[in-house]
XYZ file of C-alpha atoms in Angstrom:
445
model
C -5.558 76.861 36.055
C -5.610 75.587 32.493
C -5.912 71.978 31.475
C -2.561 70.619 30.373
C -2.252 70.785 26.600
C -0.979 67.231 26.183
C -4.318 65.815 27.383
C -6.775 67.708 25.223
C -6.149 65.682 22.081
C -6.320 62.199 23.581
C -9.974 61.666 22.719
C -9.438 62.696 19.120
C -6.349 60.536 18.785
C -8.145 57.532 20.217
C -11.027 57.893 17.772
C -8.671 58.430 14.857
C -6.608 55.433 15.860
C -9.698 53.245 16.045
C -10.751 54.385 12.553
C -7.340 53.717 11.057
C -7.132 50.296 12.611
C -10.566 49.403 11.329
C -9.365 50.066 7.776
C -5.856 48.689 7.909
C -5.657 45.745 10.305
C -6.146 42.407 8.625
C -8.009 39.559 10.252
C -6.009 37.157 12.401
C -6.635 33.584 13.372
C -8.978 32.259 16.042
C -6.330 32.317 18.759
C -7.450 35.602 20.294
C -4.685 37.530 18.549
C -6.792 40.208 16.903
C -6.432 43.983 17.001
C -9.098 46.606 17.636
C -10.307 46.848 14.054
C -11.042 43.145 13.662
C -14.732 42.267 13.746
C -14.186 38.696 14.898
C -17.068 36.275 15.012
C -19.183 34.067 17.254
C -17.328 30.908 16.282
C -18.414 27.413 17.231
C -18.681 27.962 20.954
C -15.976 25.344 21.440
C -12.193 25.313 21.310
C -9.720 27.629 22.988
C -10.145 31.162 24.300
C -7.706 33.560 25.954
C -8.517 35.413 29.177
C -6.512 38.356 30.497
C -6.697 38.957 34.232
C -6.145 42.678 34.876
C -4.972 42.043 38.446
C -2.575 39.184 37.835
C -0.685 37.862 40.817
C -3.200 39.215 43.322
C -6.143 37.344 41.790
C -4.344 34.562 39.897
C -5.238 31.733 42.269
C -8.950 32.484 42.408
C -9.191 32.911 38.638
C -7.484 29.579 38.109
C -10.077 27.984 40.385
C -12.906 29.570 38.384
C -11.306 28.451 35.108
C -11.018 24.883 36.413
C -14.720 24.947 37.374
C -15.594 26.319 33.941
C -13.595 23.717 32.040
C -15.231 20.991 34.107
C -18.678 22.229 33.065
C -17.598 22.947 29.475
C -14.954 20.311 28.641
C -14.959 21.343 24.983
C -13.674 24.859 25.868
C -10.149 25.522 27.120
C -9.174 28.834 28.701
C -5.647 30.209 28.403
C -5.021 32.388 31.456
C -2.741 35.437 31.204
C -2.114 37.374 34.416
C -1.263 41.065 33.995
C -0.234 43.226 36.965
C -2.830 45.928 37.612
C -0.298 48.730 37.124
C 0.462 47.656 33.534
C -2.991 46.503 32.391
C -3.869 49.749 30.585
C -0.606 49.857 28.610
C -0.899 46.139 27.785
C -4.351 46.675 26.280
C -3.252 49.809 24.406
C -0.291 47.991 22.866
C -2.438 45.056 21.753
C -5.117 47.363 20.329
C -2.500 48.896 18.052
C -0.420 45.850 17.231
C -2.610 42.798 17.683
C -2.761 40.126 20.329
C -5.982 41.073 22.112
C -7.665 38.361 24.191
C -11.151 36.975 23.692
C -12.232 38.155 27.130
C -10.453 40.292 29.676
C -10.793 42.105 32.954
C -11.358 45.814 32.303
C -12.064 48.145 35.226
C -14.195 51.258 34.859
C -11.139 53.513 35.202
C -9.857 52.331 31.811
C -13.115 51.160 30.209
C -13.865 54.213 28.081
C -10.337 54.451 26.713
C -10.401 50.803 25.604
C -13.951 51.066 24.241
C -13.388 54.295 22.299
C -10.647 52.577 20.292
C -13.175 50.094 18.961
C -11.820 47.145 20.919
C -14.946 45.993 22.764
C -18.303 44.488 21.848
C -21.389 46.048 23.454
C -23.037 43.472 25.690
C -26.578 44.772 26.174
C -28.090 42.312 23.691
C -26.279 39.301 25.096
C -27.163 40.205 28.672
C -30.841 40.627 27.753
C -30.941 36.951 26.659
C -28.749 35.653 29.468
C -29.570 33.899 32.753
C -27.722 36.851 34.305
C -30.557 39.182 33.331
C -32.091 40.576 36.519
C -29.370 38.959 38.631
C -26.860 41.824 38.595
C -26.808 44.931 40.750
C -28.730 47.690 39.008
C -26.482 50.369 40.474
C -23.298 48.597 39.381
C -24.686 48.120 35.860
C -25.414 51.862 35.791
C -21.804 52.567 36.797
C -20.539 50.241 34.050
C -22.710 51.894 31.398
C -21.764 55.399 32.499
C -18.061 54.548 32.541
C -18.160 53.271 28.965
C -19.032 56.758 27.804
C -21.495 55.799 25.075
C -24.506 54.649 27.067
C -23.727 51.050 26.145
C -22.677 48.157 28.331
C -19.054 47.301 27.523
C -18.395 45.533 30.819
C -20.295 42.961 32.874
C -19.542 43.996 36.461
C -18.008 41.371 38.720
C -17.269 43.297 41.893
C -17.069 46.665 43.536
C -15.487 48.307 46.472
C -17.446 50.818 48.461
C -16.743 53.841 50.568
C -16.693 52.692 54.200
C -16.643 54.694 57.405
C -14.574 52.738 59.910
C -15.144 53.746 63.508
C -13.819 52.705 66.903
C -16.733 51.122 68.733
C -14.852 51.165 72.052
C -14.177 54.910 71.824
C -17.760 55.627 70.775
C -19.156 53.616 73.679
C -16.870 55.332 76.179
C -18.016 58.728 74.901
C -21.703 57.740 74.869
C -21.971 58.335 71.128
C -24.301 56.703 68.615
C -22.819 55.052 65.521
C -21.971 57.756 62.921
C -24.725 56.721 60.518
C -25.680 60.284 59.532
C -23.538 63.295 58.688
C -24.865 65.109 61.758
C -23.719 62.238 63.994
C -20.408 62.079 62.121
C -19.565 65.736 62.821
C -20.743 65.453 66.431
C -18.489 62.422 66.972
C -15.483 64.013 65.262
C -15.683 66.929 67.669
C -16.463 65.008 70.851
C -13.735 62.380 70.364
C -10.999 64.979 69.859
C -8.685 65.684 72.777
C -5.533 67.306 71.403
C -3.872 67.356 74.778
C -3.944 63.554 74.795
C -3.162 63.352 71.064
C -6.622 61.948 70.326
C -8.606 62.948 67.268
C -12.115 62.254 66.032
C -11.222 61.741 62.370
C -8.352 61.322 59.952
C -8.802 63.065 56.612
C -7.100 62.072 53.379
C -5.028 65.020 52.220
C -2.400 63.422 49.968
C -2.589 61.121 46.960
C -6.128 59.970 46.169
C -7.812 62.769 48.157
C -10.288 64.024 45.547
C -12.736 61.099 45.270
C -13.342 60.728 49.050
C -13.774 64.495 49.334
C -16.366 64.457 46.555
C -18.068 61.499 48.229
C -18.389 63.530 51.425
C -19.623 66.594 49.536
C -22.336 64.918 47.449
C -23.296 62.699 50.377
C -24.048 65.784 52.463
C -25.877 67.851 49.849
C -27.898 65.050 48.273
C -27.257 66.280 44.732
C -27.609 63.185 42.550
C -26.052 64.174 39.227
C -22.500 65.176 38.382
C -23.754 67.146 35.367
C -26.452 69.716 34.747
C -26.545 69.671 30.979
C -22.931 70.101 29.878
C -21.795 71.818 33.055
C -20.704 70.034 36.200
C -22.517 70.450 39.487
C -19.283 70.090 41.426
C -19.144 73.817 42.251
C -22.842 74.177 43.077
C -23.093 76.561 46.067
C -24.457 73.705 48.205
C -21.371 71.646 47.414
C -19.130 74.589 48.251
C -20.771 74.883 51.676
C -20.461 71.137 52.280
C -16.777 71.148 51.359
C -16.133 74.108 53.675
C -17.668 72.158 56.541
C -15.711 69.001 55.714
C -12.267 70.575 55.369
C -12.851 72.634 58.536
C -12.225 69.351 60.387
C -8.551 69.545 59.414
C -6.329 70.298 62.445
C -9.470 70.972 64.536
C -10.539 67.331 64.775
C -7.775 65.663 62.743
C -3.980 65.392 63.009
C -2.022 68.059 61.134
C -0.032 65.300 59.381
C -3.191 64.432 57.431
C -2.291 67.001 54.766
C 0.226 64.492 53.334
C -1.733 61.279 53.923
C -2.238 58.792 51.129
C -4.368 55.759 51.985
C -1.492 53.719 53.422
C -0.422 56.479 55.840
C -4.019 57.231 56.758
C -4.815 53.578 57.501
C -1.619 53.127 59.531
C -2.382 56.278 61.508
C -5.915 55.118 62.322
C -4.681 51.658 63.258
C -2.371 53.248 65.835
C -5.478 53.465 68.005
C -5.877 57.152 68.885
C -8.348 58.246 66.181
C -12.094 57.698 66.178
C -13.050 57.486 62.483
C -11.523 56.756 59.101
C -13.127 56.992 55.667
C -11.608 54.399 53.350
C -13.011 51.262 51.717
C -13.483 47.560 52.400
C -9.915 46.754 51.400
C -8.398 47.833 54.711
C -10.449 45.457 56.893
C -7.629 42.959 57.493
C -5.249 45.791 58.472
C -7.713 47.007 61.098
C -8.373 43.517 62.409
C -4.666 42.838 62.826
C -3.950 46.183 64.495
C -6.998 46.623 66.718
C -8.526 43.184 67.147
C -12.140 42.107 66.727
C -14.748 43.984 68.735
C -13.027 47.371 68.794
C -14.160 48.684 65.415
C -16.881 48.462 62.810
C -17.253 49.498 59.182
C -20.458 51.035 57.851
C -21.367 52.712 54.538
C -20.638 56.421 54.458
C -23.214 58.495 56.373
C -26.655 59.379 55.097
C -28.408 62.711 55.292
C -30.604 63.223 58.351
C -33.691 62.117 56.405
C -32.028 58.788 55.586
C -31.226 59.695 51.984
C -28.083 57.920 50.808
C -26.075 59.574 48.036
C -22.590 58.404 47.151
C -20.208 58.843 44.260
C -19.460 55.868 42.033
C -16.587 53.668 43.090
C -14.456 51.929 40.450
C -16.128 48.704 39.333
C -14.212 45.721 38.039
C -15.697 43.561 35.339
C -15.275 41.394 32.265
C -15.332 42.621 28.670
C -15.757 40.796 25.377
C -13.243 41.830 22.725
C -14.546 42.593 19.256
C -11.646 40.823 17.561
C -12.444 37.462 19.179
C -13.158 34.687 16.691
C -14.987 32.675 19.334
C -17.294 35.153 21.034
C -19.906 32.565 21.946
C -17.352 30.603 23.987
C -15.982 33.813 25.494
C -19.493 34.888 26.488
C -20.105 31.499 28.118
C -17.028 32.162 30.231
C -18.303 35.610 31.254
C -21.725 34.190 32.148
C -20.141 31.418 34.191
C -17.684 33.686 36.021
C -20.478 36.064 37.082
C -22.919 33.306 38.033
C -23.944 33.302 41.684
C -21.619 30.524 42.860
C -18.499 31.702 41.016
C -19.050 35.410 41.654
C -19.463 34.628 45.338
C -16.253 32.595 45.350
C -14.348 35.395 43.585
C -15.531 38.152 45.890
C -15.014 36.196 49.082
C -11.383 35.882 47.986
C -11.154 39.540 46.924
C -13.009 40.925 49.945
C -15.310 42.936 47.707
C -19.034 43.284 47.010
C -20.452 40.751 44.517
C -22.146 42.164 41.448
C -24.465 39.153 41.368
C -27.257 39.964 43.810
C -27.815 36.282 44.646
C -24.135 35.965 45.553
C -24.513 39.032 47.779
C -26.877 36.991 49.974
C -24.381 34.210 50.661
C -23.345 33.262 54.187
C -19.849 34.750 54.023
C -21.302 38.158 53.112
C -23.749 37.997 56.008
C -20.906 37.122 58.391
C -18.682 39.957 57.132
C -20.728 42.901 58.407
C -18.886 45.701 56.533
C -19.284 43.802 53.233
C -22.936 43.003 53.970
C -23.731 46.630 54.739
C -21.840 47.789 51.636
C -23.779 45.310 49.483
C -27.054 46.515 50.972
C -26.079 50.124 50.294
C -24.990 49.448 46.711
C -28.052 47.367 45.913
C -30.545 49.416 47.869
C -33.358 50.932 45.846
C -32.989 54.177 47.784
C -29.270 54.594 47.114
C -28.448 57.266 44.566
C -25.114 56.999 42.772
C -23.433 60.131 41.439
C -21.574 58.882 38.371
C -18.050 60.257 38.307
C -16.904 60.881 34.692
C -14.508 57.950 34.327
C -15.203 58.092 30.585
C -13.327 61.383 30.227
C -9.765 60.715 29.039
C -8.678 63.659 31.206
C -10.437 62.487 34.378
C -7.448 60.854 36.050
C -5.165 63.806 35.351
C -7.735 66.365 36.500
C -8.596 64.482 39.673
C -5.000 63.632 40.542
C -2.100 65.621 39.084
C -3.998 68.875 38.643
C -6.041 69.050 41.827
C -4.456 66.982 44.574
C -1.932 69.813 45.157
C -4.836 72.264 45.211
C -6.621 70.156 47.811
C -3.578 70.443 50.052
C -3.647 74.220 49.561
C -7.312 74.101 50.532
C -6.541 72.256 53.773
C -3.735 74.679 54.592
C -5.993 77.704 54.087
C -4.154 78.908 51.002
C -7.177 78.389 48.734
C -10.904 78.759 49.380
C -13.397 75.936 48.859
C -15.126 78.037 46.195
C -11.901 78.671 44.280
C -10.956 74.998 44.544
C -14.296 73.774 43.190
C -14.509 76.524 40.552
C -11.063 75.502 39.251
C -12.080 71.845 39.192
C -15.378 72.685 37.495
C -13.706 74.763 34.777
C -11.374 71.881 33.920
C -14.199 69.356 33.904
C -16.451 71.506 31.726
C -13.654 71.903 29.162
C -12.871 68.182 29.228
C -16.566 67.365 28.756
C -16.830 69.745 25.809
C -13.729 68.211 24.229
C -15.104 64.715 24.723
C -18.486 65.588 23.203
C -16.820 67.243 20.215
C -15.218 63.901 19.315
C -18.163 61.607 20.058
């Protein structure tokens, strides 16, 4: 399968656009209304700054609390809050990069970070972080994800929070079957098989076969093999023979230990199916906790990080990380940076993530009482911050990544489940597309 033609020029266009803007856009005032080419300035560290929330509506209340705390500590700085729905955040940034109106500071997730950075819109933050009280207080693994996602080896985002792959399992069903918690892949496969009783419509696992299937499948593959890099030079490791074998084992669960309807499951269908109470395990993330609690009640389920290898080695693919970015066009970068520092301080980062139900990027915040009480979040934080955890960095920086991992290969994954495509052919097709996208990206950087 060839990569769609309309995607291959996006990197070049983005670079060209950034160059043109740098030459043609004139400087704007200090109201955060610059475009990508504006250099901005540190300013006085006082006055007014604009903050764009990239998950407006969902996170508006908690951000307004953080802003109120900030303005109380820094009464000479006022923050104008702009809430942008997550679905339109990318297009909002792209429009402002071209036409002006960028904020001083904004929420930029890793999925869009490289595309915003490559257009010259963001300031690298390595130097500021090195002199900040935040130095040494942020998760090393999340910082690595942020740097990798930026695509240039620089830090264009201070991470605020992360989700994490979570294996939810029915403790009552496991106890009845005399099974240990599925903490290793060997125990996972044993449980999937033992908990399945098709005659009673009971299954050990529900697999994600529809929208969003590729990332959890890759998480399972790399988690089993222990390969720790997505690239070997300029070629992806995704179709390494060990990964092919791991994928064959994983997808062999379909219809043997999973419902046949799984081939069409997006996350909402998969979660609803698991919450019906007849399935032993579900691989999702922390975000579905409240759904499980409402459907099953406390004491009938637990959430743990995805399984380790038998030797205890934990390898997982990078999850999207949310964070705050400083825009190059800002005329008051010192005030904007103060806001970033404050928002990711232990107290405020803890407050934000307790509201969001996610893992704090600030390692001091990750020790707070609410995290310790919320076992799935505590275990996820320990996994993400653990020195022994190895993160395989998915190539979020590739402009073609979303199209390759969704539009191009989700249909192929369904063919794989249905036996119409082999695991080797599936991964070889994916690898060919990724290698070409990587070559295209390197040619323009």
